[in-house]
XYZ file of N, CA, C and O in Angstrom:
840
model
N -26.539 -64.075 17.651
C -27.779 -64.913 18.558
C -28.671 -64.100 18.742
O -28.528 -62.942 19.243
N -30.029 -64.422 18.570
C -30.757 -63.716 19.032
C -31.611 -63.718 20.468
O -31.757 -64.834 20.698
N -31.490 -62.894 20.988
C -31.876 -63.158 22.662
C -33.130 -62.392 23.120
O -33.414 -61.994 24.259
N -33.837 -61.489 21.943
C -34.891 -60.924 22.632
C -36.132 -61.822 22.957
O -36.237 -62.672 22.462
N -36.857 -61.339 23.882
C -38.035 -61.643 24.595
C -39.089 -60.879 24.631
O -39.012 -59.769 24.541
N -40.653 -61.066 24.987
C -41.560 -60.330 25.376
C -42.215 -60.222 23.795
O -42.260 -61.112 22.932
N -43.035 -59.148 23.867
C -44.071 -59.096 22.694
C -43.284 -58.759 21.588
O -42.080 -57.977 21.477
N -43.542 -59.325 20.208
C -42.892 -58.738 19.070
C -42.916 -57.262 19.123
O -43.848 -56.627 18.833
N -41.684 -56.831 18.747
C -41.281 -55.372 18.444
C -40.806 -55.058 17.342
O -40.125 -56.003 16.441
N -40.164 -53.761 17.254
C -39.521 -53.662 16.005
C -38.136 -53.814 16.031
O -37.396 -54.394 14.994
N -37.451 -54.208 17.171
C -36.151 -54.997 17.235
C -36.203 -56.508 16.891
O -35.409 -56.881 16.500
N -37.329 -56.996 17.208
C -37.295 -58.472 16.874
C -37.797 -58.661 15.314
O -37.023 -59.349 14.573
N -38.317 -57.393 14.506
C -38.456 -57.405 13.175
C -37.126 -57.577 12.711
O -36.788 -57.956 11.439
N -36.411 -56.524 13.051
C -35.071 -55.891 12.588
C -34.224 -57.194 12.783
O -33.252 -57.686 11.462
N -34.248 -58.279 13.835
C -33.682 -59.097 14.015
C -33.916 -60.446 12.915
O -33.139 -60.883 12.163
N -35.226 -60.426 12.530
C -35.755 -61.498 11.599
C -35.243 -61.229 10.336
O -35.081 -61.789 9.376
N -35.314 -59.922 9.754
C -34.806 -59.465 8.576
C -33.306 -59.717 8.493
O -32.980 -60.313 7.239
N -32.392 -59.577 9.495
C -31.038 -59.710 9.326
C -30.832 -61.429 9.130
O -29.899 -61.926 8.371
N -31.736 -62.285 9.915
C -31.398 -63.662 9.792
C -31.970 -63.851 8.317
O -31.467 -64.734 7.984
N -32.945 -63.479 7.980
C -33.623 -63.867 6.712
C -32.536 -63.483 5.526
O -32.157 -64.311 4.543
N -31.897 -62.252 5.475
C -31.059 -61.858 4.785
C -29.752 -62.737 4.832
O -29.080 -62.861 3.324
N -29.352 -63.027 5.558
C -28.116 -64.092 5.794
C -28.355 -65.440 5.078
O -27.342 -65.918 4.412
N -29.662 -66.141 5.131
C -29.997 -67.071 4.379
C -30.173 -66.838 2.854
O -29.750 -67.637 2.063
N -30.865 -65.772 2.383
C -30.968 -65.461 1.157
C -29.715 -64.980 0.322
O -29.974 -64.990 -0.921
N -28.936 -64.591 0.942
C -27.511 -64.290 0.577
C -26.961 -65.523 -0.378
O -26.154 -65.226 -1.240
N -27.203 -66.672 0.038
C -26.637 -67.801 -0.496
C -27.404 -68.013 -2.223
O -26.866 -68.904 -2.745
N -28.545 -67.483 -2.347
C -29.023 -67.812 -3.948
C -28.388 -66.938 -4.812
O -27.793 -65.759 -4.721
N -27.933 -68.011 -5.935
C -27.062 -67.085 -6.882
C -28.121 -66.247 -7.631
O -29.307 -66.259 -7.616
N -27.827 -65.285 -8.443
C -28.120 -64.411 -9.237
C -29.324 -64.912 -10.095
O -30.272 -64.183 -10.301
N -28.923 -66.003 -10.635
C -29.670 -66.547 -11.690
C -30.512 -67.496 -11.179
O -31.392 -68.640 -11.695
N -30.864 -67.567 -10.026
C -31.746 -68.577 -8.951
C -32.969 -68.291 -8.840
O -33.850 -68.827 -7.916
N -33.455 -66.921 -9.111
C -34.635 -66.456 -8.523
C -35.826 -67.003 -9.256
O -36.842 -66.494 -9.105
N -35.542 -67.366 -10.467
C -36.609 -67.925 -11.308
C -37.202 -69.450 -11.032
O -38.407 -69.596 -11.732
N -36.642 -69.851 -10.179
C -36.986 -71.291 -9.824
C -38.211 -71.262 -8.923
O -38.532 -70.345 -8.391
N -39.159 -72.180 -9.290
C -40.323 -72.388 -8.457
C -40.068 -72.576 -6.840
O -39.154 -73.570 -6.781
N -40.804 -71.700 -6.191
C -40.252 -71.865 -4.673
C -40.878 -73.271 -3.957
O -41.893 -73.758 -4.748
N -40.379 -73.718 -3.034
C -40.639 -74.968 -2.606
C -42.170 -74.998 -1.793
O -42.631 -73.970 -1.177
N -43.131 -75.906 -2.541
C -44.446 -75.884 -1.818
C -45.552 -74.813 -2.505
O -46.474 -74.497 -1.989
N -44.765 -74.074 -3.332
C -45.532 -72.867 -3.705
C -45.896 -73.135 -5.416
O -45.133 -73.550 -5.993
N -46.759 -72.134 -5.889
C -46.911 -72.234 -7.275
C -46.257 -70.650 -7.918
O -46.085 -70.487 -9.200
N -45.357 -70.075 -6.877
C -44.892 -68.966 -7.361
C -43.514 -69.228 -7.461
O -42.633 -70.087 -7.168
N -42.525 -68.352 -8.419
C -41.326 -68.457 -8.229
C -40.677 -67.555 -7.244
O -41.304 -67.207 -6.244
N -39.164 -68.007 -7.171
C -38.767 -67.243 -5.764
C -38.557 -65.789 -5.974
O -38.936 -65.015 -5.199
N -38.492 -65.440 -7.112
C -38.535 -63.608 -7.240
C -40.233 -63.449 -6.981
O -40.374 -62.481 -6.347
N -41.073 -64.079 -7.442
C -42.484 -63.916 -6.911
C -42.684 -63.861 -5.498
O -43.608 -63.068 -4.640
N -42.179 -64.988 -5.035
C -42.191 -64.901 -3.481
C -41.489 -64.090 -2.655
O -42.110 -63.226 -1.639
N -40.194 -63.036 -3.198
C -39.986 -62.236 -2.542
C -40.635 -61.079 -2.751
O -40.545 -60.253 -1.847
N -41.235 -60.952 -3.941
C -42.211 -59.707 -4.078
C -43.083 -59.690 -3.227
O -43.982 -58.604 -2.546
N -43.768 -61.012 -2.821
C -45.058 -61.171 -1.771
C -44.633 -60.726 -0.379
O -45.050 -59.880 0.252
N -43.590 -61.081 -0.089
C -42.694 -60.799 1.215
C -42.649 -59.343 1.299
O -42.942 -58.813 2.153
N -42.189 -58.853 0.278
C -41.976 -57.182 0.475
C -43.501 -56.658 0.229
O -43.712 -55.522 0.914
N -44.327 -57.242 -0.306
C -45.959 -56.405 -0.175
C -46.352 -56.396 1.033
O -46.855 -55.723 1.469
N -45.947 -57.691 1.578
C -46.640 -57.887 2.968
C -45.956 -56.852 4.107
O -46.685 -55.953 4.913
N -44.685 -56.701 4.092
C -43.863 -55.854 4.912
C -44.338 -54.250 4.534
O -44.514 -53.454 5.768
N -44.137 -53.958 3.332
C -44.549 -52.631 2.929
C -46.254 -52.333 3.352
O -46.664 -51.352 3.770
N -47.131 -53.353 3.034
C -48.493 -53.265 3.436
C -48.758 -53.148 5.168
O -49.439 -52.245 5.458
N -48.105 -53.908 5.888
C -48.077 -53.757 7.241
C -47.837 -52.425 7.704
O -48.230 -51.988 8.589
N -46.459 -51.841 6.797
C -46.067 -50.570 7.699
C -47.077 -49.500 7.253
O -47.353 -48.703 8.071
N -47.687 -49.523 5.962
C -48.797 -48.560 5.676
C -50.054 -48.801 6.580
O -50.788 -47.926 6.622
N -50.256 -50.033 7.300
C -51.357 -49.730 8.233
C -51.213 -48.760 9.382
O -52.211 -48.425 10.114
N -50.120 -48.636 9.734
C -49.603 -47.887 11.017
C -48.988 -46.319 10.610
O -48.911 -45.663 11.422
N -48.553 -46.199 9.488
C -47.593 -45.186 9.158
C -48.725 -43.767 8.934
O -47.936 -42.805 9.294
N -49.859 -43.781 8.619
C -51.026 -42.643 8.555
C -51.433 -42.359 9.964
O -51.844 -43.029 10.694
N -51.937 -40.957 9.984
C -52.523 -40.630 11.282
C -53.970 -40.993 10.876
O -54.563 -41.249 12.197
N -54.642 -41.064 9.780
C -56.046 -41.434 9.894
C -56.274 -42.719 9.593
O -55.631 -43.544 8.480
N -57.076 -43.570 10.379
C -57.044 -44.920 10.373
C -57.726 -45.644 9.134
O -58.690 -44.802 8.535
N -57.488 -46.463 8.453
C -58.089 -46.948 7.047
C -58.757 -48.270 7.263
O -58.094 -48.866 8.369
N -59.550 -48.539 6.716
C -60.367 -49.808 6.744
C -60.079 -50.307 5.350
O -60.354 -50.197 4.371
N -59.200 -51.530 5.572
C -58.645 -52.377 4.371
C -57.225 -51.681 3.858
O -56.669 -51.107 4.537
N -56.635 -52.526 2.981
C -55.431 -52.298 2.363
C -55.275 -50.822 1.703
O -56.499 -50.565 1.303
N -54.023 -50.168 1.881
C -53.880 -48.926 1.089
C -54.171 -49.037 -0.110
O -53.722 -50.027 -0.553
N -54.910 -48.167 -0.863
C -55.482 -48.456 -1.988
C -54.410 -48.031 -3.212
O -54.465 -46.936 -4.120
N -53.400 -48.564 -3.264
C -52.213 -48.440 -4.209
C -52.551 -49.380 -5.215
O -52.789 -50.491 -5.104
N -51.962 -49.145 -6.594
C -52.167 -50.041 -7.765
C -51.341 -50.983 -7.571
O -50.105 -50.782 -7.191
N -51.785 -52.248 -7.852
C -50.717 -53.043 -8.429
C -50.505 -53.673 -9.841
O -51.239 -53.217 -10.652
N -49.477 -54.391 -9.944
C -49.082 -54.681 -11.263
C -48.532 -56.251 -11.530
O -47.998 -56.462 -10.294
N -48.819 -56.650 -12.535
C -48.494 -58.274 -12.883
C -47.101 -58.043 -13.673
O -47.229 -57.638 -14.675
N -45.836 -58.701 -13.116
C -44.624 -58.689 -14.018
C -45.006 -59.310 -15.417
O -44.218 -59.192 -16.323
N -46.046 -60.135 -15.344
C -46.163 -61.090 -16.660
C -47.523 -61.617 -16.845
O -48.173 -61.750 -15.615
N -48.218 -61.864 -17.881
C -49.702 -62.335 -17.863
C -49.617 -63.508 -17.261
O -49.055 -64.715 -17.141
N -50.605 -63.480 -16.277
C -51.127 -64.659 -15.598
C -50.027 -64.716 -14.338
O -50.550 -66.045 -13.395
N -49.455 -63.978 -13.744
C -48.641 -63.935 -12.621
C -49.005 -63.316 -11.640
O -49.942 -62.155 -11.728
N -48.749 -63.528 -10.310
C -49.617 -62.275 -9.391
C -49.038 -61.240 -9.096
O -48.088 -60.802 -9.854
N -50.048 -60.475 -9.039
C -49.912 -58.877 -8.863
C -49.169 -58.628 -7.716
O -49.211 -59.468 -6.591
N -48.624 -57.295 -7.871
C -47.636 -57.006 -6.449
C -47.285 -55.760 -6.747
O -47.683 -54.812 -7.671
N -46.997 -54.786 -5.268
C -46.422 -53.542 -5.674
C -45.127 -53.300 -5.889
O -44.596 -52.239 -6.233
N -44.156 -54.392 -4.991
C -42.938 -54.297 -5.162
C -42.248 -55.347 -5.951
O -42.533 -56.360 -5.826
N -41.407 -55.269 -6.819
C -40.683 -55.951 -7.538
C -39.028 -55.682 -7.824
O -38.684 -54.503 -8.467
N -38.451 -56.317 -7.242
C -36.660 -56.040 -7.422
C -36.302 -56.051 -8.808
O -36.748 -57.051 -9.637
N -35.657 -55.234 -8.969
C -34.821 -55.009 -10.060
C -34.136 -56.451 -10.521
O -33.181 -57.021 -9.953
N -34.442 -56.956 -11.607
C -33.911 -58.320 -11.817
C -32.434 -58.243 -12.551
O -31.943 -59.198 -12.026
N -32.004 -57.217 -13.214
C -30.854 -57.156 -13.294
C -29.677 -57.030 -12.209
O -28.417 -57.454 -12.648
N -30.265 -56.776 -10.887
C -29.546 -56.643 -9.929
C -29.146 -58.034 -9.150
O -28.396 -57.827 -8.059
N -29.843 -58.932 -9.599
C -29.469 -60.472 -8.993
C -29.828 -60.233 -7.498
O -30.808 -59.497 -6.962
N -29.286 -61.191 -6.822
C -29.571 -61.338 -5.497
C -29.127 -59.979 -4.716
O -29.858 -59.789 -3.839
N -28.217 -59.223 -4.920
C -28.220 -58.084 -4.053
C -29.070 -57.087 -4.334
O -29.222 -56.225 -3.322
N -29.577 -56.949 -5.489
C -31.003 -56.084 -5.723
C -31.978 -56.479 -4.654
O -32.761 -55.627 -3.923
N -32.166 -57.731 -4.602
C -33.222 -58.381 -3.754
C -33.015 -58.200 -2.507
O -33.796 -57.631 -1.301
N -31.650 -58.460 -1.869
C -31.130 -57.876 -0.589
C -31.495 -56.581 0.023
O -31.686 -56.302 1.025
N -31.357 -55.773 -1.062
C -31.458 -54.337 -0.894
C -32.782 -53.991 -0.670
O -33.030 -53.097 0.167
N -33.656 -54.646 -1.426
C -34.866 -54.238 -1.299
C -35.582 -54.705 0.196
O -36.422 -53.981 0.574
N -35.171 -55.900 0.457
C -35.821 -56.360 1.360
C -35.242 -55.633 2.822
O -36.242 -55.021 3.769
N -33.958 -55.009 2.776
C -33.690 -54.140 3.908
C -34.542 -52.859 3.915
O -34.888 -52.512 5.106
N -34.494 -52.332 2.778
C -35.223 -51.044 2.929
C -36.698 -51.105 3.081
O -37.376 -50.184 3.970
N -37.396 -51.902 2.463
C -38.907 -52.322 2.518
C -38.964 -52.839 4.025
O -39.880 -52.420 4.917
N -38.268 -53.912 4.535
C -38.643 -54.293 5.802
C -37.985 -53.050 6.967
O -38.588 -52.949 7.920
N -37.083 -52.235 6.415
C -36.686 -51.246 7.337
C -37.930 -49.944 7.597
O -38.170 -49.553 8.523
N -38.855 -49.919 6.813
C -40.264 -49.101 6.739
C -40.951 -49.613 7.896
O -41.520 -49.150 8.711
N -40.940 -51.163 7.935
C -41.792 -51.616 8.852
C -41.110 -51.578 10.114
O -41.948 -51.159 11.345
N -40.021 -51.691 10.298
C -39.316 -51.529 11.806
C -39.589 -50.055 12.006
O -39.779 -49.940 13.301
N -39.476 -49.166 11.522
C -39.323 -47.606 11.629
C -40.809 -47.248 12.156
O -41.201 -46.743 13.007
N -41.784 -47.879 11.420
C -43.414 -47.327 11.756
C -43.691 -48.187 13.202
O -44.293 -47.482 14.014
N -43.262 -49.477 13.233
C -43.540 -50.053 14.654
C -42.691 -49.243 15.731
O -43.503 -49.138 16.626
N -41.616 -48.896 15.627
C -40.981 -48.033 16.479
C -41.450 -46.821 16.814
O -41.527 -46.347 18.022
N -42.279 -46.325 15.653
C -42.617 -45.013 15.962
C -44.060 -44.742 16.305
O -44.489 -43.637 16.845
N -44.933 -45.553 15.983
C -46.174 -45.618 16.059
C -46.697 -45.604 17.493
O -46.146 -46.092 18.333
N -47.958 -44.708 18.051
C -48.370 -44.855 19.218
C -48.887 -46.045 19.676
O -49.329 -46.775 18.554
N -48.709 -46.449 20.677
C -48.999 -47.608 21.122
C -50.534 -48.098 20.972
O -50.970 -49.338 21.000
N -51.274 -47.111 21.068
C -52.749 -47.378 20.885
C -53.296 -47.322 19.215
O -54.277 -47.298 19.032
N -52.288 -47.202 18.372
C -52.895 -47.098 16.941
C -53.016 -48.523 16.487
O -52.355 -49.218 16.932
N -53.875 -48.703 15.813
C -54.413 -49.804 15.235
C -54.482 -49.868 13.660
O -54.882 -48.734 13.396
N -54.193 -50.953 13.066
C -54.482 -50.740 11.474
C -55.639 -51.729 11.266
O -56.482 -52.338 12.067
N -55.632 -52.255 10.066
C -56.635 -53.265 9.593
C -56.147 -54.513 8.930
O -55.158 -54.429 8.435
N -56.770 -55.592 9.438
C -56.541 -57.038 8.566
C -57.843 -57.974 8.794
O -58.593 -57.651 9.904
N -58.117 -58.750 7.691
C -59.149 -59.438 7.839
C -59.239 -60.531 9.167
O -60.130 -61.223 9.535
N -58.195 -60.671 9.836
C -57.936 -61.570 10.572
C -57.854 -61.093 12.301
O -57.613 -61.422 13.338
N -58.341 -59.572 12.040
C -58.399 -59.229 13.305
C -57.639 -57.567 13.235
O -56.358 -57.751 12.894
N -58.163 -56.315 13.805
C -57.333 -55.327 13.356
C -56.250 -55.265 14.293
O -56.251 -55.190 15.622
N -54.955 -54.873 13.658
C -53.831 -55.470 14.675
C -53.030 -53.955 15.011
O -53.359 -52.862 14.444
N -52.502 -54.114 16.207
C -51.564 -53.094 16.881
C -50.278 -53.326 16.354
O -49.735 -54.401 15.571
N -49.062 -52.975 17.017
C -47.881 -52.947 16.662
C -47.319 -54.271 17.042
O -46.703 -54.772 15.860
N -47.624 -54.796 18.062
C -47.120 -56.126 18.475
C -47.773 -57.022 17.439
O -46.959 -58.144 16.915
N -48.919 -57.083 17.097
C -49.322 -57.791 15.889
C -48.725 -57.725 14.640
O -48.402 -58.651 14.116
N -48.500 -56.593 14.056
C -48.044 -56.242 12.979
C -46.408 -56.829 12.666
O -46.232 -57.182 11.658
N -45.954 -56.531 13.689
C -44.459 -57.060 14.117
C -44.600 -58.772 13.827
O -43.682 -59.198 13.073
N -45.614 -59.481 14.493
C -45.505 -60.675 14.573
C -46.017 -61.278 13.078
O -45.385 -62.340 12.466
N -46.855 -60.491 12.317
C -47.312 -60.949 10.977
C -46.357 -60.668 9.962
O -46.151 -61.756 9.107
N -45.434 -59.778 10.030
C -44.415 -59.344 9.363
C -43.247 -60.574 9.485
O -42.583 -61.138 8.517
N -42.856 -60.839 10.763
C -42.022 -61.912 10.823
C -42.401 -63.242 10.240
O -41.593 -64.107 9.701
N -43.790 -63.689 10.571
C -44.077 -64.924 9.976
C -44.020 -65.073 8.693
O -43.755 -65.884 8.294
N -44.476 -63.964 7.937
C -44.605 -63.974 6.716
C -42.918 -64.106 6.124
O -42.665 -64.863 4.940
N -42.340 -63.488 6.550
C -40.730 -63.221 6.362
C -40.319 -64.691 6.544
O -39.436 -65.097 5.527
N -40.219 -65.367 7.554
C -39.557 -66.426 7.889
C -40.055 -67.629 7.118
O -39.438 -68.500 6.719
N -41.458 -67.653 6.897
C -41.806 -68.944 6.223
C -41.666 -68.703 4.912
O -41.212 -69.879 4.140
N -41.686 -67.850 4.069
C -41.471 -67.774 2.818
C -39.784 -67.529 2.387
O -39.586 -68.031 1.171
N -39.153 -67.203 3.276
C -37.785 -67.512 3.301
C -37.403 -68.887 3.235
O -36.783 -69.316 2.494
N -38.034 -69.842 3.946
C -38.054 -71.175 3.763
C -38.158 -71.676 2.380
O -37.640 -72.547 2.010
N -39.462 -71.161 2.276
C -39.817 -71.824 0.581
C -38.896 -71.442 -0.691
O -38.365 -72.142 -1.159
N -38.129 -70.169 -0.344
C -37.195 -69.566 -1.383
C -36.042 -70.572 -1.269
O -35.507 -71.099 -2.215
N -35.422 -70.812 -0.095
C -34.252 -71.577 0.170
C -34.571 -72.973 -0.033
O -33.733 -73.504 -0.363
N -35.653 -73.573 0.084
C -36.188 -74.817 0.027
C -35.795 -75.267 -1.395
O -35.865 -76.320 -1.945
N -36.078 -74.222 -2.359
C -36.152 -74.304 -3.898
C -34.646 -74.681 -4.136
O -34.297 -75.563 -5.403
N -33.679 -74.280 -3.340
C -32.514 -74.546 -3.856
C -31.838 -75.585 -2.813
O -30.642 -75.668 -2.520
N -32.609 -76.344 -2.075
C -32.301 -77.247 -1.306
C -31.185 -76.951 -0.360
O -30.335 -77.617 0.291
N -31.574 -75.674 0.397
C -30.799 -75.121 1.470
C -31.952 -75.129 2.543
O -32.968 -74.552 2.623
N -31.372 -75.874 3.919
C -32.259 -75.886 4.777
C -32.352 -74.389 5.464
O -31.202 -73.632 5.630
N -33.481 -73.960 6.089
C -33.395 -72.623 6.880
C -34.625 -73.233 8.160
O -35.562 -73.684 7.971
N -34.216 -72.322 9.186
C -34.742 -72.447 10.236
C -34.575 -71.266 11.119
O -33.819 -70.702 11.357
N -35.845 -70.544 11.344
C -35.896 -69.460 12.195
C -35.684 -69.531 13.594
O -36.391 -70.854 14.171
N -34.860 -69.175 14.278
C -34.450 -69.543 15.889
C -35.750 -69.347 16.555
O -36.629 -68.375 16.184
N -35.765 -70.061 17.877
C -36.802 -70.095 18.807
C -37.204 -68.743 19.223
O -38.289 -68.182 19.530
N -36.033 -68.023 19.518
C -36.218 -66.597 20.078
C -37.060 -65.563 19.061
O -37.666 -64.724 19.445
N -36.894 -65.735 17.702
C -37.598 -65.106 16.645
C -39.203 -65.574 16.647
O -39.934 -64.726 16.493
N -39.353 -66.888 16.869
C -40.673 -67.510 16.413
C -41.474 -67.528 17.727
O -42.976 -67.264 17.383
N -41.023 -67.945 18.850
C -41.961 -68.021 19.863
C -42.803 -66.657 20.346
O -43.868 -67.072 20.515
N -42.241 -65.604 20.228
C -43.165 -64.516 20.479
C -44.186 -64.227 19.581
O -45.198 -63.800 19.924
N -43.934 -64.742 18.133
C -44.902 -64.562 17.326
C -45.990 -65.632 17.385
O -47.181 -65.296 17.209
N -45.630 -66.837 17.741
C -46.885 -67.723 18.139
C -47.667 -67.237 19.186
O -48.999 -67.417 19.345
N -47.084 -66.700 20.557
C -47.536 -66.382 21.515
C -48.680 -65.242 21.107
O -49.714 -65.059 21.605
N -48.023 -64.378 20.300
C -48.919 -63.013 19.857
C -50.271 -63.275 19.042
O -51.277 -62.981 19.120
N -49.927 -64.269 17.666
C -51.046 -64.224 16.852
C -51.524 -65.876 16.380
O -52.285 -65.922 15.808
N -51.039 -66.610 17.435
C -50.998 -68.350 17.442
C -51.362 -68.740 18.790
O -50.799 -69.825 19.070
N -51.954 -67.858 19.607
C -51.953 -68.137 21.058
C -52.720 -69.759 21.051
O -52.198 -70.423 22.331
N -53.541 -70.061 20.396
C -54.256 -71.336 20.546
C -53.502 -72.448 19.942
O -53.983 -73.505 19.652
N -52.582 -72.390 19.275
C -51.759 -73.303 18.599
C -51.211 -74.451 19.451
O -50.986 -74.043 20.680
N -51.150 -75.600 18.929
C -50.577 -76.590 19.588
C -48.982 -76.305 19.880
O -48.388 -75.693 19.190
N -48.540 -76.782 21.084
C -46.918 -76.193 21.648
C -46.194 -77.567 21.835
O -46.721 -78.649 22.340
N -44.995 -77.605 21.539
C -43.938 -78.438 21.907
C -43.050 -77.922 22.281
O -42.898 -76.596 22.843
N -41.751 -78.381 22.455
C -40.327 -77.875 22.922
C -39.620 -77.123 21.616
O -38.490 -76.718 21.718
N -40.413 -77.183 20.370
C -39.743 -76.710 19.007
C -40.673 -75.584 18.603
O -41.415 -76.181 17.849
N -40.244 -74.216 18.653
C -41.470 -73.490 18.195
C -41.532 -73.130 16.803
O -42.476 -72.943 16.169
N -40.015 -73.479 16.459
C -40.163 -73.549 14.788
C -41.144 -74.773 13.833
O -42.078 -74.490 13.128
N -41.081 -75.686 14.207
C -42.043 -76.793 14.126
C -43.576 -76.453 14.380
O -44.478 -76.903 13.660
N -43.472 -75.861 15.767
C -44.992 -75.413 15.764
C -45.681 -74.498 14.995
O -46.643 -74.371 14.575
N -44.893 -73.574 14.493
C -45.205 -72.639 13.630
C -45.584 -73.162 12.205
O -46.478 -72.785 11.621
N -44.533 -74.039 11.896
C -44.796 -74.700 10.765
C -46.070 -75.506 10.597
O -46.862 -75.582 9.485
N -46.635 -76.357 11.869
C -47.818 -76.956 11.896
C -48.858 -75.810 12.164
O -49.839 -76.282 11.413
N -48.740 -74.694 12.598
C -49.705 -73.965 12.822
C -50.279 -73.331 11.576
O -51.588 -72.975 11.264
N -49.437 -73.227 10.638
C -49.652 -72.935 9.161
C -49.550 -73.753 7.962
O -49.334 -73.618 6.876
N -49.962 -75.208 8.367
C -49.942 -76.082 7.474
C -49.231 -76.434 6.678
O -49.034 -76.868 5.545
N -47.867 -76.587 7.009
C -46.500 -76.611 6.658
C -45.769 -78.100 6.893
O -44.624 -78.178 6.690
N -46.404 -78.689 7.843
C -45.852 -80.387 8.016
C -46.804 -81.304 7.378
O -47.995 -81.083 7.015
N -46.373 -82.489 7.531
C -47.151 -83.543 6.606
C -48.436 -83.723 7.269
O -49.079 -83.708 6.896
N -48.491 -83.541 8.632
C -49.443 -84.000 9.576
C -50.643 -82.720 9.230
O -52.083 -82.774 9.483
N -50.154 -81.568 9.120
C -50.968 -80.341 9.116
C -51.382 -79.886 7.861
O -52.262 -78.942 7.478
N -50.543 -80.303 6.453
C -50.627 -79.894 5.161
C -52.383 -80.005 4.623
O -52.614 -81.019 4.852
N -52.837 -79.053 4.136
C -54.200 -79.080 3.513
C -55.213 -78.476 4.671
O -56.348 -77.972 4.275
N -54.776 -78.186 5.996
C -55.574 -77.882 6.909
C -55.505 -76.435 7.023
O -54.750 -75.606 6.989
N -57.050 -75.894 6.914
C -57.396 -74.351 7.139
C -56.730 -73.699 8.447
O -56.817 -74.536 9.281
N -56.264 -72.617 8.081
C -55.584 -71.911 9.418
C -55.581 -70.350 9.266
O -55.832 -70.050 8.249
N -55.662 -69.742 10.463
C -55.507 -68.275 10.360
C -54.961 -67.981 11.626
O -55.123 -68.813 12.610
N -54.296 -66.769 11.721
C -53.852 -66.268 12.899
C -54.879 -65.162 13.507
O -55.726 -65.000 12.861
N -54.545 -64.982 14.745
C -55.474 -63.864 15.546
C -54.851 -62.520 15.559
O -54.069 -62.812 16.537
N -54.863 -61.650 14.845
C -53.916 -60.364 14.859
C -54.645 -59.228 15.768
O -54.419 -57.981 15.612
N -55.795 -59.714 16.376
C -56.812 -58.404 17.468
C -55.897 -57.674 17.990
O -54.843 -58.412 18.766
N -56.122 -56.552 18.179
C -55.224 -55.464 18.864
C -55.441 -56.027 20.590
O -56.338 -56.496 20.869
N -54.159 -55.771 21.162
C -54.258 -56.076 22.750
C -54.628 -54.944 23.468
O -54.234 -53.637 22.802
N -55.329 -54.714 24.598
C -55.721 -53.484 25.225
C -54.172 -53.066 25.743
O -53.266 -53.585 26.017
N -54.339 -51.676 25.567
C -53.147 -50.564 25.891
C -53.057 -50.678 27.575
O -54.194 -50.131 27.858
N -52.093 -50.863 28.171
C -52.076 -50.754 29.622
C -52.214 -49.375 30.169
O -51.653 -48.474 29.477
């Protein structure tokens, strides 16, 4: 049971990773080639996208010198016409390899958020983020795309309110609210019947350091 409250932090990211891993553990080894629910990517491409987000967010705060833009690392495409990525779980390792990669790359974001100075900021086109914004961004990408992967296998996934509500407060402060933070996040990101196709973006602008 997740009981954390307040601004998103490294502990909340760690809790989100464990919750997602528990869901993804249900995917069979040969199930990563299916198309993810609601996406043009396969489940494997979707988990690679999650890893890219978590790793890229970690690199926004890990260096001493502030960067403008994403870290300039080479990306590769696993097949012609498929999305480019930095991280690609070993295919022969099945679900176990995916979970190991998620633990390792997610752990980088946890460690960086825990150790970075409070006034350090990174870069993002939706507002240059601090630690709490990067934590929220990582959690949102993680839980939404975990839902996409599990949906391809007709497995229901729902992130708990204790994970989602702080992220809504931090980067979707102006989104409509109900008594269900998970549904509010789906609506804020165009994933409900009413909001599908609607343009959306979060606000990851850094908060003033007290």
